[in-house]
Amino acid sequence: AIITEENSGLEALKQAVNTAVGVQEAPSANAPKITGRELAELCYAKYTRYHDMALLTSSPFGKEQRQVALNIYGPCLGFSAFRLTEDMYLDKLERVAAALIDFEQVDYVREFFAEPVKPRRGLPSRPRADTAVTLRLNQSPTWKNVPQEKIDSYWQYL
């Protein structure tokens, strides 16, 4: 990046250095935000339960074609089989929400939760004890904009 009169200053210098050394930019300040509590409420609005959620990755065809998904599991807050307290559940969803912000997939997830409940790919329409509802983030129209290095950093030990 070239520092010009229009973009001079500390922020321009930081951008120029980051570009030169290959550091990825954080999501823009204008990027949509979401909290763990909001994620929980979106789940409740769609499924009438506070289901467990997690990000999951799979690389059946190699790292370049990695699949990344938001899984919504059958166990939910308030059921004896679900061992998380409300605070633990919200902390977990805060981490999921942070990743969604980082991957800039908040709008895609909100759109999914706003859709009516319906079966997908021959799977049940609602999370069950034996089957999760899966939202494949890598099928989002904006997924191609997520740098591979950022995705790798989340699952560096896999």
mmCIF file of N, CA and C in Angstrom, residues 16-89:
data_model
loop_
_atom_site.group_PDB
_atom_site.id
_atom_site.type_symbol
_atom_site.label_atom_id
_atom_site.label_comp_id
_atom_site.label_asym_id
_atom_site.label_seq_id
_atom_site.Cartn_x
_atom_site.Cartn_y
_atom_site.Cartn_z
ATOM 1 N N ALA A 16 -0.112 -0.110 5.713
ATOM 2 C CA ALA A 16 1.013 -0.348 4.804
ATOM 3 C C ALA A 16 1.948 -1.435 5.351
ATOM 4 N N VAL A 17 2.241 -1.371 6.652
ATOM 5 C CA VAL A 17 3.110 -2.380 7.277
ATOM 6 C C VAL A 17 2.427 -3.751 7.242
ATOM 7 N N ASN A 18 1.156 -3.799 7.600
ATOM 8 C CA ASN A 18 0.435 -5.075 7.573
ATOM 9 C C ASN A 18 0.411 -5.684 6.179
ATOM 10 N N THR A 19 0.200 -4.863 5.172
ATOM 11 C CA THR A 19 0.199 -5.353 3.797
ATOM 12 C C THR A 19 1.575 -5.878 3.412
ATOM 13 N N ALA A 20 2.610 -5.158 3.806
ATOM 14 C CA ALA A 20 3.977 -5.550 3.450
ATOM 15 C C ALA A 20 4.381 -6.880 4.079
ATOM 16 N N VAL A 21 3.947 -7.123 5.313
ATOM 17 C CA VAL A 21 4.339 -8.364 5.997
ATOM 18 C C VAL A 21 3.278 -9.455 5.883
ATOM 19 N N GLY A 22 2.181 -9.182 5.196
ATOM 20 C CA GLY A 22 1.169 -10.205 4.950
ATOM 21 C C GLY A 22 0.222 -10.464 6.101
ATOM 22 N N VAL A 23 0.033 -9.506 6.990
ATOM 23 C CA VAL A 23 -0.893 -9.675 8.099
ATOM 24 C C VAL A 23 -2.312 -9.450 7.587
ATOM 25 N N GLN A 24 -3.223 -10.353 7.965
ATOM 26 C CA GLN A 24 -4.616 -10.221 7.546
ATOM 27 C C GLN A 24 -5.311 -9.151 8.376
ATOM 28 N N GLU A 25 -6.172 -8.414 7.723
ATOM 29 C CA GLU A 25 -6.950 -7.386 8.399
ATOM 30 C C GLU A 25 -8.029 -8.028 9.277
ATOM 31 N N ALA A 26 -8.348 -7.405 10.356
ATOM 32 C CA ALA A 26 -9.482 -7.823 11.180
ATOM 33 C C ALA A 26 -10.754 -7.435 10.440
ATOM 34 N N PRO A 27 -11.892 -7.997 10.820
ATOM 35 C CA PRO A 27 -13.133 -7.588 10.171
ATOM 36 C C PRO A 27 -13.306 -6.073 10.280
ATOM 37 N N SER A 28 -13.893 -5.484 9.254
ATOM 38 C CA SER A 28 -14.054 -4.037 9.240
ATOM 39 C C SER A 28 -14.975 -3.602 10.370
ATOM 40 N N ALA A 29 -14.832 -2.341 10.735
ATOM 41 C CA ALA A 29 -15.663 -1.794 11.808
ATOM 42 C C ALA A 29 -17.138 -1.839 11.412
ATOM 43 N N ASN A 30 -17.406 -1.853 10.096
ATOM 44 C CA ASN A 30 -18.785 -1.888 9.600
ATOM 45 C C ASN A 30 -19.337 -3.303 9.545
ATOM 46 N N ALA A 31 -18.500 -4.318 9.773
ATOM 47 C CA ALA A 31 -18.950 -5.704 9.700
ATOM 48 C C ALA A 31 -20.034 -5.947 10.742
ATOM 49 N N PRO A 32 -21.070 -6.700 10.365
ATOM 50 C CA PRO A 32 -22.136 -6.993 11.326
ATOM 51 C C PRO A 32 -21.600 -7.717 12.561
ATOM 52 N N LYS A 33 -22.181 -7.413 13.687
ATOM 53 C CA LYS A 33 -21.776 -8.009 14.955
ATOM 54 C C LYS A 33 -22.903 -8.913 15.464
ATOM 55 N N ILE A 34 -22.541 -9.818 16.348
ATOM 56 C CA ILE A 34 -23.511 -10.690 17.004
ATOM 57 C C ILE A 34 -22.909 -11.104 18.338
ATOM 58 N N THR A 35 -23.764 -11.339 19.311
ATOM 59 C CA THR A 35 -23.299 -11.807 20.626
ATOM 60 C C THR A 35 -23.765 -13.246 20.821
ATOM 61 N N GLY A 36 -23.193 -13.886 21.818
ATOM 62 C CA GLY A 36 -23.631 -15.230 22.154
ATOM 63 C C GLY A 36 -25.087 -15.248 22.580
ATOM 64 N N ARG A 37 -25.488 -14.237 23.335
ATOM 65 C CA ARG A 37 -26.895 -14.160 23.773
ATOM 66 C C ARG A 37 -27.821 -14.002 22.570
ATOM 67 N N GLU A 38 -27.436 -13.176 21.615
ATOM 68 C CA GLU A 38 -28.274 -13.005 20.427
ATOM 69 C C GLU A 38 -28.354 -14.301 19.627
ATOM 70 N N LEU A 39 -27.257 -15.011 19.522
ATOM 71 C CA LEU A 39 -27.235 -16.303 18.838
ATOM 72 C C LEU A 39 -28.201 -17.275 19.529
ATOM 73 N N ALA A 40 -28.175 -17.292 20.850
ATOM 74 C CA ALA A 40 -29.091 -18.146 21.613
ATOM 75 C C ALA A 40 -30.545 -17.753 21.353
ATOM 76 N N GLU A 41 -30.819 -16.461 21.331
ATOM 77 C CA GLU A 41 -32.189 -15.992 21.106
ATOM 78 C C GLU A 41 -32.657 -16.292 19.682
ATOM 79 N N LEU A 42 -31.762 -16.201 18.709
ATOM 80 C CA LEU A 42 -32.124 -16.568 17.337
ATOM 81 C C LEU A 42 -32.491 -18.048 17.261
ATOM 82 N N CYS A 43 -31.721 -18.877 17.956
ATOM 83 C CA CYS A 43 -32.002 -20.305 18.003
ATOM 84 C C CYS A 43 -33.365 -20.556 18.655
ATOM 85 N N TYR A 44 -33.621 -19.880 19.753
ATOM 86 C CA TYR A 44 -34.891 -20.053 20.454
ATOM 87 C C TYR A 44 -36.064 -19.600 19.581
ATOM 88 N N ALA A 45 -35.887 -18.492 18.881
ATOM 89 C CA ALA A 45 -36.962 -17.976 18.029
ATOM 90 C C ALA A 45 -37.313 -18.973 16.923
ATOM 91 N N LYS A 46 -36.329 -19.702 16.440
ATOM 92 C CA LYS A 46 -36.585 -20.656 15.351
ATOM 93 C C LYS A 46 -37.046 -22.008 15.872
ATOM 94 N N TYR A 47 -36.400 -22.507 16.912
ATOM 95 C CA TYR A 47 -36.641 -23.883 17.358
ATOM 96 C C TYR A 47 -37.350 -23.999 18.713
ATOM 97 N N THR A 48 -37.668 -22.887 19.360
ATOM 98 C CA THR A 48 -38.310 -22.823 20.680
ATOM 99 C C THR A 48 -37.517 -23.531 21.781
ATOM 100 N N ARG A 49 -36.225 -23.674 21.572
ATOM 101 C CA ARG A 49 -35.321 -24.236 22.581
ATOM 102 C C ARG A 49 -33.947 -23.576 22.402
ATOM 103 N N TYR A 50 -33.200 -23.554 23.501
ATOM 104 C CA TYR A 50 -31.825 -23.038 23.456
ATOM 105 C C TYR A 50 -30.882 -24.222 23.203
ATOM 106 N N HIS A 51 -30.771 -24.601 21.936
ATOM 107 C CA HIS A 51 -29.962 -25.758 21.555
ATOM 108 C C HIS A 51 -28.469 -25.460 21.655
ATOM 109 N N ASP A 52 -27.717 -26.527 21.902
ATOM 110 C CA ASP A 52 -26.261 -26.453 21.898
ATOM 111 C C ASP A 52 -25.800 -26.160 20.472
ATOM 112 N N MET A 53 -24.762 -25.360 20.331
ATOM 113 C CA MET A 53 -24.212 -25.025 19.017
ATOM 114 C C MET A 53 -22.694 -25.050 19.072
ATOM 115 N N ALA A 54 -22.090 -25.359 17.935
ATOM 116 C CA ALA A 54 -20.632 -25.353 17.833
ATOM 117 C C ALA A 54 -20.235 -25.218 16.370
ATOM 118 N N LEU A 55 -19.027 -24.721 16.162
ATOM 119 C CA LEU A 55 -18.457 -24.715 14.816
ATOM 120 C C LEU A 55 -17.713 -26.021 14.636
ATOM 121 N N LEU A 56 -17.829 -26.571 13.456
ATOM 122 C CA LEU A 56 -17.228 -27.859 13.154
ATOM 123 C C LEU A 56 -16.527 -27.749 11.808
ATOM 124 N N THR A 57 -15.424 -28.468 11.665
ATOM 125 C CA THR A 57 -14.735 -28.497 10.381
ATOM 126 C C THR A 57 -14.492 -29.934 9.964
ATOM 127 N N SER A 58 -14.427 -30.116 8.664
ATOM 128 C CA SER A 58 -14.160 -31.428 8.090
ATOM 129 C C SER A 58 -13.368 -31.206 6.811
ATOM 130 N N SER A 59 -12.383 -32.060 6.589
ATOM 131 C CA SER A 59 -11.554 -31.941 5.377
ATOM 132 C C SER A 59 -11.497 -33.266 4.628
ATOM 133 N N PRO A 60 -12.645 -33.788 4.180
ATOM 134 C CA PRO A 60 -12.628 -35.092 3.515
ATOM 135 C C PRO A 60 -11.907 -35.067 2.165
ATOM 136 N N PHE A 61 -11.794 -33.893 1.566
ATOM 137 C CA PHE A 61 -11.162 -33.777 0.250
ATOM 138 C C PHE A 61 -9.913 -32.915 0.295
ATOM 139 N N GLY A 62 -9.313 -32.782 1.470
ATOM 140 C CA GLY A 62 -8.112 -31.973 1.616
ATOM 141 C C GLY A 62 -8.418 -30.613 2.191
ATOM 142 N N LYS A 63 -7.367 -29.977 2.686
ATOM 143 C CA LYS A 63 -7.482 -28.691 3.375
ATOM 144 C C LYS A 63 -8.071 -27.587 2.489
ATOM 145 N N GLU A 64 -7.758 -27.638 1.194
ATOM 146 C CA GLU A 64 -8.226 -26.588 0.284
ATOM 147 C C GLU A 64 -9.745 -26.609 0.127
ATOM 148 N N GLN A 65 -10.365 -27.766 0.370
ATOM 149 C CA GLN A 65 -11.818 -27.878 0.237
ATOM 150 C C GLN A 65 -12.472 -28.129 1.593
ATOM 151 N N ARG A 66 -11.874 -27.559 2.614
ATOM 152 C CA ARG A 66 -12.369 -27.731 3.989
ATOM 153 C C ARG A 66 -13.817 -27.270 4.093
ATOM 154 N N GLN A 67 -14.605 -28.061 4.780
ATOM 155 C CA GLN A 67 -15.986 -27.690 5.056
ATOM 156 C C GLN A 67 -16.048 -27.144 6.484
ATOM 157 N N VAL A 68 -16.705 -26.016 6.636
ATOM 158 C CA VAL A 68 -16.873 -25.395 7.950
ATOM 159 C C VAL A 68 -18.367 -25.183 8.155
ATOM 160 N N ALA A 69 -18.857 -25.600 9.308
ATOM 161 C CA ALA A 69 -20.295 -25.526 9.543
ATOM 162 C C ALA A 69 -20.608 -25.069 10.957
ATOM 163 N N LEU A 70 -21.776 -24.474 11.090
ATOM 164 C CA LEU A 70 -22.368 -24.215 12.385
ATOM 165 C C LEU A 70 -23.336 -25.367 12.621
ATOM 166 N N ASN A 71 -23.054 -26.183 13.626
ATOM 167 C CA ASN A 71 -23.935 -27.300 13.968
ATOM 168 C C ASN A 71 -24.825 -26.903 15.131
ATOM 169 N N ILE A 72 -26.088 -27.258 15.021
ATOM 170 C CA ILE A 72 -27.067 -27.022 16.075
ATOM 171 C C ILE A 72 -27.509 -28.403 16.541
ATOM 172 N N TYR A 73 -27.162 -28.733 17.771
ATOM 173 C CA TYR A 73 -27.357 -30.067 18.308
ATOM 174 C C TYR A 73 -28.669 -30.198 19.078
ATOM 175 N N GLY A 74 -29.114 -31.425 19.244
ATOM 176 C CA GLY A 74 -30.354 -31.716 19.950
ATOM 177 C C GLY A 74 -30.358 -31.306 21.407
ATOM 178 N N PRO A 75 -29.303 -31.624 22.181
ATOM 179 C CA PRO A 75 -29.326 -31.228 23.594
ATOM 180 C C PRO A 75 -29.514 -29.716 23.738
ATOM 181 N N CYS A 76 -30.265 -29.350 24.763
ATOM 182 C CA CYS A 76 -30.536 -27.923 24.943
ATOM 183 C C CYS A 76 -30.587 -27.553 26.423
ATOM 184 N N LEU A 77 -30.440 -26.282 26.650
ATOM 185 C CA LEU A 77 -30.422 -25.721 27.994
ATOM 186 C C LEU A 77 -31.709 -26.085 28.735
ATOM 187 N N GLY A 78 -31.553 -26.532 29.972
ATOM 188 C CA GLY A 78 -32.712 -26.870 30.783
ATOM 189 C C GLY A 78 -33.027 -28.357 30.813
ATOM 190 N N PHE A 79 -32.416 -29.149 29.927
ATOM 191 C CA PHE A 79 -32.639 -30.591 29.924
ATOM 192 C C PHE A 79 -31.529 -31.264 30.725
ATOM 193 N N SER A 80 -31.853 -32.330 31.430
ATOM 194 C CA SER A 80 -30.873 -32.974 32.306
ATOM 195 C C SER A 80 -29.672 -33.532 31.549
ATOM 196 N N ALA A 81 -29.851 -33.927 30.295
ATOM 197 C CA ALA A 81 -28.736 -34.469 29.512
ATOM 198 C C ALA A 81 -27.756 -33.372 29.082
ATOM 199 N N PHE A 82 -28.173 -32.122 29.203
ATOM 200 C CA PHE A 82 -27.329 -30.995 28.804
ATOM 201 C C PHE A 82 -26.625 -30.475 30.052
ATOM 202 N N ARG A 83 -25.327 -30.661 30.122
ATOM 203 C CA ARG A 83 -24.582 -30.420 31.358
ATOM 204 C C ARG A 83 -24.093 -28.981 31.550
ATOM 205 N N LEU A 84 -24.301 -28.109 30.585
ATOM 206 C CA LEU A 84 -23.825 -26.732 30.739
ATOM 207 C C LEU A 84 -24.823 -25.902 31.532
ATOM 208 N N THR A 85 -24.300 -25.032 32.372
ATOM 209 C CA THR A 85 -25.152 -24.050 33.039
ATOM 210 C C THR A 85 -25.460 -22.944 32.026
ATOM 211 N N GLU A 86 -26.362 -22.058 32.379
ATOM 212 C CA GLU A 86 -26.690 -20.951 31.472
ATOM 213 C C GLU A 86 -25.453 -20.099 31.180
ATOM 214 N N ASP A 87 -24.659 -19.807 32.205
ATOM 215 C CA ASP A 87 -23.451 -19.000 32.008
ATOM 216 C C ASP A 87 -22.438 -19.721 31.110
ATOM 217 N N MET A 88 -22.265 -21.023 31.330
ATOM 218 C CA MET A 88 -21.332 -21.793 30.491
ATOM 219 C C MET A 88 -21.817 -21.823 29.047
ATOM 220 N N TYR A 89 -23.126 -21.991 28.864
ATOM 221 C CA TYR A 89 -23.737 -22.017 27.533
ATOM 222 C C TYR A 89 -23.505 -20.687 26.815
#
